């Protein structure tokens, strides 16, 4: 794993956006795997700035997102579809027909998962996968558990994740309890992986991810087995390393 030390959140965002920009310049028709959560918001802001300055072209890019809440419609402000449009897709010249997320409104979970795996396969595979890190070490919504799940699957969100998401919803009942997420095999098949981590609250889990045992109770620890992972973390997140 390559670890890049950033001064703070802004520096982390700029460094990560520069890595994604380099990928897009080197391969203008590349497939980007994208993530949600608060950590990558600054990265998307930087990419939009690069686009506005005329330095980036999204017209040939395909995107596949890691996950989506189950049972939430695209026009719900908390859906990941909405998040991606709000933070990136509506602000750059991307072809919306080539932006993909799991279909949160598909009630047949087996179908939703199979459809999404087919979509990912049809893109030809992810060139660069952006990841955030959950406090419990989850990537996408691959929550701690007894195994690593390979393919797209429907997850019951961990209690801690539901609590962490509570701040985005008006009431506890509205917080989704399930989500569709890309599996670990699909994430690991990305040619390159870029993990962004910010804040002292992520320092203990980041230490486990990088130096701990490779085990499914910290799903991101599996990244130690990938040949091309770059972690861009700020000093607060790296404070235990
Ligand atoms: C959600 C997403 C993850 C993300 C995580 C961390 O659970 N499904 O992909 O990495 O949140 O979020 P944050 O960056 O807000 O800490």
XYZ file of N, CA and C in Angstrom, residues 55-183:
387
model
N -9.503 21.725 -17.541
C -8.439 20.722 -17.448
C -8.948 19.287 -17.457
N -10.232 19.081 -17.351
C -10.757 17.710 -17.324
C -11.961 17.574 -18.243
N -12.048 16.423 -18.892
C -13.162 16.133 -19.791
C -13.806 14.827 -19.327
N -15.084 14.891 -18.980
C -15.784 13.694 -18.493
C -16.568 12.989 -19.604
N -16.489 13.497 -20.850
C -17.413 13.011 -21.885
C -17.227 11.526 -22.207
N -16.037 10.983 -21.982
C -15.819 9.571 -22.306
C -15.830 8.657 -21.095
N -16.069 9.240 -19.929
C -15.933 8.487 -18.668
C -17.199 7.673 -18.354
N -16.982 6.481 -17.824
C -18.082 5.669 -17.292
C -17.885 5.581 -15.775
N -18.970 5.644 -15.018
C -18.836 5.507 -13.563
C -19.749 4.408 -13.029
N -19.253 3.700 -12.037
C -20.075 2.733 -11.296
C -19.913 3.054 -9.820
N -21.009 3.258 -9.141
C -20.929 3.556 -7.708
C -20.943 2.282 -6.876
N -20.386 2.409 -5.695
C -20.263 1.257 -4.808
C -21.594 0.735 -4.300
N -22.506 1.656 -3.986
C -23.668 1.198 -3.221
C -24.852 2.149 -3.332
N -25.976 1.688 -2.841
C -27.200 2.500 -2.783
C -28.092 1.933 -1.696
N -28.793 2.821 -0.999
C -29.752 2.354 0.005
C -30.884 1.614 -0.683
N -31.408 0.606 0.011
C -32.557 -0.124 -0.519
C -33.844 0.585 -0.089
N -34.750 0.757 -1.036
C -36.058 1.321 -0.715
C -36.100 2.830 -0.692
N -35.066 3.456 -1.239
C -35.044 4.927 -1.286
C -35.032 5.336 -2.759
N -35.910 6.283 -3.107
C -36.009 6.642 -4.524
C -34.915 7.638 -4.901
N -34.681 7.746 -6.203
C -33.591 8.589 -6.694
C -33.764 10.063 -6.332
N -35.037 10.484 -6.204
C -35.237 11.914 -5.905
C -35.202 12.199 -4.398
N -35.019 11.174 -3.580
C -34.815 11.398 -2.147
C -33.408 11.996 -1.964
N -33.347 13.109 -1.258
C -32.057 13.808 -1.116
C -30.979 12.957 -0.451
N -31.393 11.904 0.261
C -30.413 11.047 0.929
C -29.981 9.856 0.083
N -30.582 9.709 -1.104
C -30.151 8.585 -1.936
C -28.755 8.880 -2.464
N -28.014 7.834 -2.747
C -26.670 8.036 -3.289
C -26.734 8.522 -4.737
N -27.830 8.196 -5.411
C -28.061 8.727 -6.750
C -28.095 10.258 -6.677
N -28.896 10.756 -5.731
C -29.039 12.205 -5.559
C -27.680 12.820 -5.201
N -26.986 12.160 -4.281
C -25.661 12.633 -3.836
C -24.714 12.791 -5.029
N -24.678 11.779 -5.878
C -23.735 11.824 -7.009
C -24.100 12.930 -7.998
N -25.414 13.114 -8.196
C -25.838 14.180 -9.106
C -25.509 15.546 -8.517
N -25.775 15.670 -7.224
C -25.568 16.933 -6.549
C -24.094 17.319 -6.490
N -23.242 16.348 -6.217
C -21.825 16.660 -6.008
C -20.978 16.600 -7.266
N -21.425 15.828 -8.274
C -20.559 15.678 -9.446
C -21.303 15.685 -10.782
N -22.217 14.744 -10.978
C -22.731 14.509 -12.331
C -23.405 15.736 -12.950
N -24.137 16.516 -12.135
C -24.851 17.670 -12.699
C -23.897 18.831 -12.993
N -22.644 18.708 -12.566
C -21.724 19.844 -12.675
C -20.631 19.648 -13.724
N -20.615 18.464 -14.355
C -19.569 18.184 -15.350
C -20.227 17.616 -16.610
N -19.413 17.468 -17.671
C -19.988 17.028 -18.958
C -20.007 15.503 -19.096
N -20.466 14.837 -18.042
C -20.527 13.370 -18.123
C -21.814 12.952 -18.829
N -21.746 11.844 -19.557
C -22.935 11.296 -20.220
C -23.693 10.479 -19.162
N -24.857 10.968 -18.749
C -25.576 10.317 -17.636
C -25.920 8.862 -17.929
N -25.991 8.533 -19.220
C -26.296 7.135 -19.577
C -25.145 6.197 -19.202
N -23.994 6.782 -18.913
C -22.866 5.931 -18.507
C -22.510 6.125 -17.029
N -23.485 6.533 -16.238
C -23.280 6.600 -14.780
C -24.205 5.564 -14.131
N -23.637 4.686 -13.361
C -24.417 3.557 -12.827
C -24.344 3.474 -11.303
N -25.502 3.165 -10.726
C -25.595 2.833 -9.292
C -26.553 1.657 -9.180
N -26.485 0.883 -8.090
C -27.510 -0.147 -7.907
C -28.882 0.516 -7.845
N -29.915 -0.219 -8.272
C -31.275 0.326 -8.275
C -31.919 0.091 -6.912
N -31.909 1.126 -6.089
C -32.441 1.018 -4.726
C -33.926 0.727 -4.674
N -34.640 1.010 -5.751
C -36.083 0.805 -5.763
C -36.486 -0.562 -6.314
N -35.516 -1.374 -6.711
C -35.834 -2.726 -7.174
C -36.130 -3.585 -5.927
N -37.389 -4.004 -5.749
C -37.727 -4.748 -4.528
C -37.163 -6.171 -4.512
N -36.940 -6.736 -5.694
C -36.387 -8.092 -5.783
C -34.873 -7.978 -5.625
N -34.392 -8.275 -4.431
C -32.978 -7.989 -4.167
C -32.054 -8.855 -5.014
N -32.458 -10.118 -5.276
C -31.596 -10.971 -6.120
C -31.447 -10.345 -7.503
N -32.549 -9.807 -8.012
C -32.519 -9.192 -9.342
C -31.662 -7.919 -9.328
N -31.861 -7.091 -8.305
C -31.096 -5.842 -8.218
C -29.594 -6.144 -8.237
N -29.197 -7.193 -7.496
C -27.774 -7.529 -7.383
C -27.234 -8.105 -8.693
N -28.004 -9.046 -9.282
C -27.553 -9.634 -10.558
C -27.457 -8.576 -11.635
N -28.458 -7.694 -11.701
C -28.446 -6.626 -12.706
C -27.205 -5.766 -12.560
N -26.879 -5.457 -11.310
C -25.737 -4.555 -11.112
C -24.413 -5.235 -11.449
N -24.294 -6.508 -11.107
C -23.072 -7.238 -11.480
C -22.921 -7.290 -13.001
N -24.068 -7.442 -13.689
C -24.004 -7.472 -15.154
C -23.556 -6.109 -15.696
N -24.105 -5.034 -15.129
C -23.734 -3.681 -15.555
C -22.222 -3.479 -15.387
N -21.706 -3.883 -14.232
C -20.270 -3.689 -13.964
C -19.446 -4.499 -14.970
N -19.871 -5.750 -15.203
C -19.129 -6.600 -16.160
C -19.154 -5.968 -17.546
N -20.300 -5.406 -17.918
C -20.418 -4.820 -19.263
C -19.551 -3.573 -19.449
N -19.190 -2.914 -18.361
C -18.300 -1.747 -18.505
C -16.879 -2.193 -18.865
N -16.588 -3.468 -18.642
C -15.245 -3.971 -18.929
C -14.345 -3.947 -17.705
N -14.868 -3.485 -16.574
C -14.069 -3.502 -15.331
C -13.625 -2.099 -14.928
N -13.421 -1.948 -13.633
C -13.106 -0.630 -13.069
C -11.599 -0.357 -13.178
N -11.254 0.799 -13.712
C -9.834 1.191 -13.798
C -9.339 1.747 -12.475
N -10.132 2.642 -11.892
C -9.730 3.252 -10.619
C -10.949 3.298 -9.700
N -10.821 2.685 -8.541
C -11.925 2.646 -7.576
C -11.612 3.579 -6.411
N -12.468 4.570 -6.214
C -12.352 5.466 -5.064
C -13.120 4.851 -3.890
N -12.509 4.857 -2.711
C -13.173 4.300 -1.520
C -13.063 5.263 -0.343
N -14.135 5.347 0.434
C -14.050 5.933 1.762
C -13.947 4.779 2.745
N -13.835 5.087 4.000
C -13.675 4.045 5.020
C -14.675 4.281 6.140
N -15.482 3.265 6.427
C -16.421 3.387 7.551
C -15.676 3.255 8.873
N -16.287 3.739 9.947
C -15.627 3.653 11.260
C -15.390 2.213 11.692
N -16.188 1.291 11.164
C -16.001 -0.125 11.508
C -15.193 -0.853 10.431
N -14.568 -0.083 9.539
C -13.719 -0.683 8.508
C -14.473 -1.107 7.266
N -15.757 -0.696 7.165
C -16.477 -1.130 5.965
C -16.030 -0.352 4.726
N -16.110 -1.009 3.587
C -15.891 -0.347 2.299
C -17.137 -0.620 1.467
N -17.627 0.424 0.754
C -18.974 0.325 0.220
C -19.848 0.112 1.440
N -20.727 -0.877 1.372
C -21.475 -1.249 2.585
C -21.149 -2.691 2.963
N -19.930 -3.107 2.715
C -19.493 -4.439 3.157
C -19.184 -4.345 4.641
N -20.152 -4.759 5.431
C -20.060 -4.607 6.883
C -19.258 -5.756 7.499
N -18.714 -5.532 8.715
C -17.990 -6.599 9.402
C -18.851 -7.850 9.511
N -18.249 -9.004 9.339
C -19.012 -10.252 9.404
C -18.077 -11.426 9.309
N -18.647 -12.631 9.195
C -17.803 -13.828 9.204
C -17.060 -14.079 7.889
N -17.520 -13.463 6.797
C -16.901 -13.742 5.488
C -16.763 -12.457 4.680
N -15.973 -12.565 3.608
C -15.952 -11.518 2.591
C -16.962 -11.940 1.523
N -17.917 -11.093 1.198
C -18.880 -11.455 0.150
C -18.360 -10.960 -1.192
N -18.417 -11.843 -2.180
C -17.764 -11.557 -3.452
C -18.530 -10.541 -4.298
N -19.805 -10.846 -4.535
C -20.569 -10.084 -5.539
C -21.459 -9.039 -4.886
N -22.164 -8.298 -5.745
C -23.152 -7.342 -5.244
C -24.176 -8.091 -4.390
N -24.500 -7.533 -3.242
C -25.448 -8.198 -2.341
C -26.222 -7.158 -1.544
N -27.291 -7.657 -0.931
C -28.126 -6.786 -0.096
C -27.641 -6.940 1.341
N -27.343 -5.830 2.015
C -26.828 -5.911 3.386
C -27.791 -5.305 4.384
N -27.813 -5.895 5.546
C -28.464 -5.253 6.689
C -27.388 -4.377 7.305
N -27.642 -3.096 7.386
C -26.602 -2.184 7.852
C -26.318 -2.395 9.340
N -25.046 -2.264 9.693
C -24.648 -2.419 11.097
C -25.287 -1.308 11.928
N -25.546 -1.628 13.177
C -26.169 -0.650 14.089
C -25.369 0.653 14.106
N -24.032 0.536 14.110
C -23.176 1.734 14.170
C -23.315 2.561 12.893
N -23.544 1.877 11.767
C -23.707 2.603 10.496
C -25.036 3.348 10.490
N -26.071 2.669 11.000
C -27.391 3.315 11.064
C -27.302 4.544 11.972
N -26.587 4.405 13.078
C -26.403 5.552 13.995
C -25.648 6.676 13.300
N -24.581 6.303 12.562
C -23.775 7.324 11.881
C -24.601 8.057 10.825
N -25.552 7.345 10.209
C -26.368 7.953 9.156
C -27.543 8.747 9.706
N -27.817 8.569 11.006
C -28.987 9.203 11.629
C -29.001 10.714 11.384
N -27.805 11.338 11.369
C -27.725 12.794 11.239
C -28.289 13.314 9.915
N -28.392 12.441 8.916
C -28.866 12.887 7.611
C -30.389 12.799 7.473
N -31.067 12.160 8.428
C -32.502 11.920 8.297
C -33.272 12.596 9.425
N -34.538 12.900 9.129
C -35.363 13.611 10.106
C -35.633 12.752 11.348
N -35.787 11.453 11.158
C -36.056 10.588 12.314
C -35.337 9.255 12.142
N -35.198 8.550 13.254
C -34.528 7.240 13.267
C -35.202 6.273 12.292
N -36.562 6.330 12.242
C -37.326 5.388 11.393
C -36.990 5.555 9.917
N -36.659 6.794 9.530
C -36.395 7.042 8.107
C -35.023 6.548 7.666
N -34.126 6.294 8.612
C -32.776 5.863 8.236
C -32.861 4.466 7.628
N -32.380 4.297 6.394
C -32.479 2.975 5.775
C -31.724 1.930 6.579
N -32.298 0.716 6.598
C -31.681 -0.367 7.367
C -30.962 -1.350 6.441
N -31.197 -1.182 5.141
C -30.588 -2.104 4.177
C -30.006 -1.325 2.997
N -29.060 -1.950 2.334
C -28.471 -1.314 1.150
C -27.989 -2.392 0.189
N -27.845 -2.004 -1.066
C -27.186 -2.856 -2.050
C -25.752 -2.372 -2.169
N -24.821 -3.303 -2.130
C -23.417 -2.897 -2.247
C -22.629 -3.820 -3.167
N -21.695 -3.243 -3.871
C -20.719 -4.023 -4.622
C -20.016 -4.957 -3.645
N -19.634 -6.126 -4.094
C -18.939 -7.059 -3.219
C -17.432 -6.827 -3.218
